[in-house]
Structure formats: structure tokens, C-alpha cells
Amino acid sequence: MSSVADKLARKSNRKTPAKQVRLRLVYIDFWSAVKLSFLVAVCFAVVTVVATFLVFTVLNSTGIFGKLNELVQDVAGAGGDLTSILSLGNVMGFAVVAALLNLVVTTALGAIIAVLYNLSVKITGGILVGFTNN
């Protein structure tokens, strides 16, 4: 005779058949797409500002800007001073402005893509997506 524990152990080893579901994506909510694209753009903006600061710090500490300034002065004469242009404030200001512009453009693109997808669904019928419960 087999015990209840043996029966349960045998039962748990069986694989249940995976149920597959096929769904069609026929609509993307406009405001959800705008909010998601805004959050992604904020993440990109933070990464842009932090990466710019780190690259500037590494290049400044290795003396690349000094060598580049010497090269510019040799080519352009005594009038060209690159260190005043490539200060930390100027570089970070440019990075922040670029990040803000990127934030606006990415948010707008997310909204435009959602509208274009919703319009194209009327012609194509949407995207067929398959899911399974593994």
C-alpha cells in the first residue's frame, strides 16, 4: 500500500499542460503612453546629466582639456582659450538643456506613436500576441 505522501509526491511530479492564450492588442491608451514615455525620458535625462558629469570629471582629471587647450592655442593663436568655454558650469548647463529638450521630444514621440498605432489598428487589426502560463 502506498501512503498519502507518496500519492501527493507522484501527483506533484506531473506536468500540467500549459494553456496558451492569443490576444490582440487593438488599443493603446493615450495618457498611459504619455506618462510612460515621460518617465522613460526622465530616466534618460538623469542618465545624461550624470554621465556628462562623470565623463567631464574623468577628462578633466586626466589633463585632456589642458592638452586640447594647448593645441587650440597653437592653431588659433593666443586668442583661443578653450578652458573658459569648457568649464564645469558650462558643460553641465549644456547637459541639462540637452536633457530637458530630450525629455520634451521623447514625451511627444511617445504620444505620437500611440496615436499612430491606434490609427493603424483600424487598417491592420492590431498585433497578435501569444501568452502561456508556465
PDB file of C-alpha atoms in Angstrom:
ATOM      1  CA  MET A   1       0.000   0.000   0.000  1.00  0.00           C
ATOM      2  CA  SER A   2       1.099   3.487  -0.736  1.00  0.00           C
ATOM      3  CA  SER A   3       0.726   6.328   1.666  1.00  0.00           C
ATOM      4  CA  VAL A   4      -0.922   9.668   1.056  1.00  0.00           C
ATOM      5  CA  ALA A   5       2.513  11.318   0.900  1.00  0.00           C
ATOM      6  CA  ASP A   6       3.556   9.003  -1.945  1.00  0.00           C
ATOM      7  CA  LYS A   7       0.397   9.835  -3.864  1.00  0.00           C
ATOM      8  CA  LEU A   8       0.988  13.565  -3.404  1.00  0.00           C
ATOM      9  CA  ALA A   9       4.630  13.218  -4.488  1.00  0.00           C
ATOM     10  CA  ARG A  10       3.574  11.402  -7.662  1.00  0.00           C
ATOM     11  CA  LYS A  11       0.901  13.964  -8.353  1.00  0.00           C
ATOM     12  CA  SER A  12       3.321  16.927  -7.974  1.00  0.00           C
ATOM     13  CA  ASN A  13       5.793  15.448 -10.484  1.00  0.00           C
ATOM     14  CA  ARG A  14       3.218  15.516 -13.270  1.00  0.00           C
ATOM     15  CA  LYS A  15       3.417  18.441 -15.589  1.00  0.00           C
ATOM     16  CA  THR A  16       0.217  20.273 -16.172  1.00  0.00           C
ATOM     17  CA  PRO A  17      -0.369  21.195 -19.773  1.00  0.00           C
ATOM     18  CA  ALA A  18       0.450  24.843 -20.418  1.00  0.00           C
ATOM     19  CA  LYS A  19      -2.535  26.823 -21.515  1.00  0.00           C
ATOM     20  CA  GLN A  20      -1.827  29.193 -24.366  1.00  0.00           C
ATOM     21  CA  VAL A  21      -3.790  32.347 -24.947  1.00  0.00           C
ATOM     22  CA  ARG A  22      -3.602  34.516 -28.048  1.00  0.00           C
ATOM     23  CA  LEU A  23      -4.605  38.131 -27.557  1.00  0.00           C
ATOM     24  CA  ARG A  24      -4.755  41.014 -29.987  1.00  0.00           C
ATOM     25  CA  LEU A  25      -3.504  44.461 -28.968  1.00  0.00           C
ATOM     26  CA  VAL A  26      -6.038  46.808 -30.520  1.00  0.00           C
ATOM     27  CA  TYR A  27      -5.698  49.998 -28.449  1.00  0.00           C
ATOM     28  CA  ILE A  28      -3.031  51.911 -26.534  1.00  0.00           C
ATOM     29  CA  ASP A  29      -4.365  54.453 -24.074  1.00  0.00           C
ATOM     30  CA  PHE A  30      -3.033  57.895 -24.986  1.00  0.00           C
ATOM     31  CA  TRP A  31      -2.416  59.178 -21.456  1.00  0.00           C
ATOM     32  CA  SER A  32      -0.783  55.929 -20.372  1.00  0.00           C
ATOM     33  CA  ALA A  33       1.625  56.182 -23.293  1.00  0.00           C
ATOM     34  CA  VAL A  34       2.362  59.828 -22.482  1.00  0.00           C
ATOM     35  CA  LYS A  35       3.017  59.054 -18.803  1.00  0.00           C
ATOM     36  CA  LEU A  36       5.230  56.079 -19.620  1.00  0.00           C
ATOM     37  CA  SER A  37       7.225  57.971 -22.235  1.00  0.00           C
ATOM     38  CA  PHE A  38       7.640  60.869 -19.777  1.00  0.00           C
ATOM     39  CA  LEU A  39       9.017  58.538 -17.097  1.00  0.00           C
ATOM     40  CA  VAL A  40      11.399  56.935 -19.585  1.00  0.00           C
ATOM     41  CA  ALA A  41      12.515  60.398 -20.696  1.00  0.00           C
ATOM     42  CA  VAL A  42      13.143  61.446 -17.084  1.00  0.00           C
ATOM     43  CA  CYS A  43      15.340  58.363 -16.636  1.00  0.00           C
ATOM     44  CA  PHE A  44      17.250  59.230 -19.813  1.00  0.00           C
ATOM     45  CA  ALA A  45      17.656  62.826 -18.617  1.00  0.00           C
ATOM     46  CA  VAL A  46      19.136  61.733 -15.287  1.00  0.00           C
ATOM     47  CA  VAL A  47      21.476  59.316 -17.049  1.00  0.00           C
ATOM     48  CA  THR A  48      22.545  62.059 -19.473  1.00  0.00           C
ATOM     49  CA  VAL A  49      23.379  64.545 -16.732  1.00  0.00           C
ATOM     50  CA  VAL A  50      25.213  62.003 -14.561  1.00  0.00           C
ATOM     51  CA  ALA A  51      27.151  60.547 -17.499  1.00  0.00           C
ATOM     52  CA  THR A  52      28.160  64.030 -18.659  1.00  0.00           C
ATOM     53  CA  PHE A  53      29.428  64.874 -15.190  1.00  0.00           C
ATOM     54  CA  LEU A  54      31.404  61.621 -14.951  1.00  0.00           C
ATOM     55  CA  VAL A  55      32.946  61.972 -18.416  1.00  0.00           C
ATOM     56  CA  PHE A  56      33.853  65.606 -17.748  1.00  0.00           C
ATOM     57  CA  THR A  57      35.418  64.691 -14.407  1.00  0.00           C
ATOM     58  CA  VAL A  58      37.499  61.897 -15.928  1.00  0.00           C
ATOM     59  CA  LEU A  59      38.643  64.022 -18.871  1.00  0.00           C
ATOM     60  CA  ASN A  60      39.460  66.951 -16.605  1.00  0.00           C
ATOM     61  CA  SER A  61      41.437  64.832 -14.153  1.00  0.00           C
ATOM     62  CA  THR A  62      43.485  63.206 -16.914  1.00  0.00           C
ATOM     63  CA  GLY A  63      44.515  66.586 -18.338  1.00  0.00           C
ATOM     64  CA  ILE A  64      42.878  66.157 -21.733  1.00  0.00           C
ATOM     65  CA  PHE A  65      41.412  69.659 -21.639  1.00  0.00           C
ATOM     66  CA  GLY A  66      44.833  71.201 -20.954  1.00  0.00           C
ATOM     67  CA  LYS A  67      46.373  69.414 -23.935  1.00  0.00           C
ATOM     68  CA  LEU A  68      43.389  70.354 -26.099  1.00  0.00           C
ATOM     69  CA  ASN A  69      43.729  73.982 -24.982  1.00  0.00           C
ATOM     70  CA  GLU A  70      47.417  73.968 -25.963  1.00  0.00           C
ATOM     71  CA  LEU A  71      46.517  72.551 -29.372  1.00  0.00           C
ATOM     72  CA  VAL A  72      43.836  75.200 -29.931  1.00  0.00           C
ATOM     73  CA  GLN A  73      46.226  77.975 -28.898  1.00  0.00           C
ATOM     74  CA  ASP A  74      48.889  76.631 -31.268  1.00  0.00           C
ATOM     75  CA  VAL A  75      46.438  76.520 -34.163  1.00  0.00           C
ATOM     76  CA  ALA A  76      44.298  79.602 -33.466  1.00  0.00           C
ATOM     77  CA  GLY A  77      46.924  81.787 -31.810  1.00  0.00           C
ATOM     78  CA  ALA A  78      46.871  83.399 -28.399  1.00  0.00           C
ATOM     79  CA  GLY A  79      43.217  84.436 -28.701  1.00  0.00           C
ATOM     80  CA  GLY A  80      41.740  80.958 -28.337  1.00  0.00           C
ATOM     81  CA  ASP A  81      41.118  79.875 -24.745  1.00  0.00           C
ATOM     82  CA  LEU A  82      39.237  76.610 -24.534  1.00  0.00           C
ATOM     83  CA  THR A  83      39.310  76.230 -20.752  1.00  0.00           C
ATOM     84  CA  SER A  84      36.910  79.137 -20.270  1.00  0.00           C
ATOM     85  CA  ILE A  85      34.426  77.530 -22.642  1.00  0.00           C
ATOM     86  CA  LEU A  86      34.789  74.002 -21.229  1.00  0.00           C
ATOM     87  CA  SER A  87      34.213  74.854 -17.579  1.00  0.00           C
ATOM     88  CA  LEU A  88      32.124  72.555 -15.386  1.00  0.00           C
ATOM     89  CA  GLY A  89      29.281  75.070 -15.240  1.00  0.00           C
ATOM     90  CA  ASN A  90      29.067  75.468 -18.999  1.00  0.00           C
ATOM     91  CA  VAL A  91      29.270  71.746 -19.692  1.00  0.00           C
ATOM     92  CA  MET A  92      26.667  70.839 -17.066  1.00  0.00           C
ATOM     93  CA  GLY A  93      24.402  73.677 -18.227  1.00  0.00           C
ATOM     94  CA  PHE A  94      24.550  72.322 -21.759  1.00  0.00           C
ATOM     95  CA  ALA A  95      23.861  68.791 -20.465  1.00  0.00           C
ATOM     96  CA  VAL A  96      20.800  69.964 -18.525  1.00  0.00           C
ATOM     97  CA  VAL A  97      19.421  71.884 -21.521  1.00  0.00           C
ATOM     98  CA  ALA A  98      20.007  68.875 -23.791  1.00  0.00           C
ATOM     99  CA  ALA A  99      18.344  66.567 -21.248  1.00  0.00           C
ATOM    100  CA  LEU A 100      15.287  68.845 -20.992  1.00  0.00           C
ATOM    101  CA  LEU A 101      14.957  69.037 -24.777  1.00  0.00           C
ATOM    102  CA  ASN A 102      15.299  65.265 -24.950  1.00  0.00           C
ATOM    103  CA  LEU A 103      12.586  64.944 -22.284  1.00  0.00           C
ATOM    104  CA  VAL A 104      10.134  67.042 -24.309  1.00  0.00           C
ATOM    105  CA  VAL A 105      10.924  65.263 -27.585  1.00  0.00           C
ATOM    106  CA  THR A 106      10.696  61.759 -26.084  1.00  0.00           C
ATOM    107  CA  THR A 107       7.376  62.525 -24.401  1.00  0.00           C
ATOM    108  CA  ALA A 108       5.968  63.944 -27.624  1.00  0.00           C
ATOM    109  CA  LEU A 109       7.220  60.936 -29.603  1.00  0.00           C
ATOM    110  CA  GLY A 110       5.530  58.563 -27.172  1.00  0.00           C
ATOM    111  CA  ALA A 111       2.241  60.377 -27.663  1.00  0.00           C
ATOM    112  CA  ILE A 112       2.632  60.448 -31.442  1.00  0.00           C
ATOM    113  CA  ILE A 113       3.477  56.748 -31.597  1.00  0.00           C
ATOM    114  CA  ALA A 114       0.405  55.879 -29.506  1.00  0.00           C
ATOM    115  CA  VAL A 115      -1.842  57.910 -31.820  1.00  0.00           C
ATOM    116  CA  LEU A 116      -0.274  56.410 -34.940  1.00  0.00           C
ATOM    117  CA  TYR A 117      -0.624  52.880 -33.578  1.00  0.00           C
ATOM    118  CA  ASN A 118      -4.286  53.452 -32.703  1.00  0.00           C
ATOM    119  CA  LEU A 119      -4.889  54.765 -36.229  1.00  0.00           C
ATOM    120  CA  SER A 120      -3.022  51.878 -37.873  1.00  0.00           C
ATOM    121  CA  VAL A 121      -5.043  49.312 -35.897  1.00  0.00           C
ATOM    122  CA  LYS A 122      -8.090  50.349 -37.908  1.00  0.00           C
ATOM    123  CA  ILE A 123      -6.288  49.111 -41.032  1.00  0.00           C
ATOM    124  CA  THR A 124      -4.207  46.166 -39.752  1.00  0.00           C
ATOM    125  CA  GLY A 125      -6.345  44.853 -36.919  1.00  0.00           C
ATOM    126  CA  GLY A 126      -3.603  45.099 -34.271  1.00  0.00           C
ATOM    127  CA  ILE A 127      -0.735  42.919 -33.111  1.00  0.00           C
ATOM    128  CA  LEU A 128      -1.418  39.293 -32.234  1.00  0.00           C
ATOM    129  CA  VAL A 129       0.401  38.325 -29.034  1.00  0.00           C
ATOM    130  CA  GLY A 130       0.630  34.836 -27.563  1.00  0.00           C
ATOM    131  CA  PHE A 131       0.850  34.130 -23.821  1.00  0.00           C
ATOM    132  CA  THR A 132       1.380  30.942 -21.831  1.00  0.00           C
ATOM    133  CA  ASN A 133       1.169  30.161 -18.115  1.00  0.00           C
ATOM    134  CA  ASN A 134       4.458  28.424 -17.353  1.00  0.00           C
TER     135      ASN A 134
END
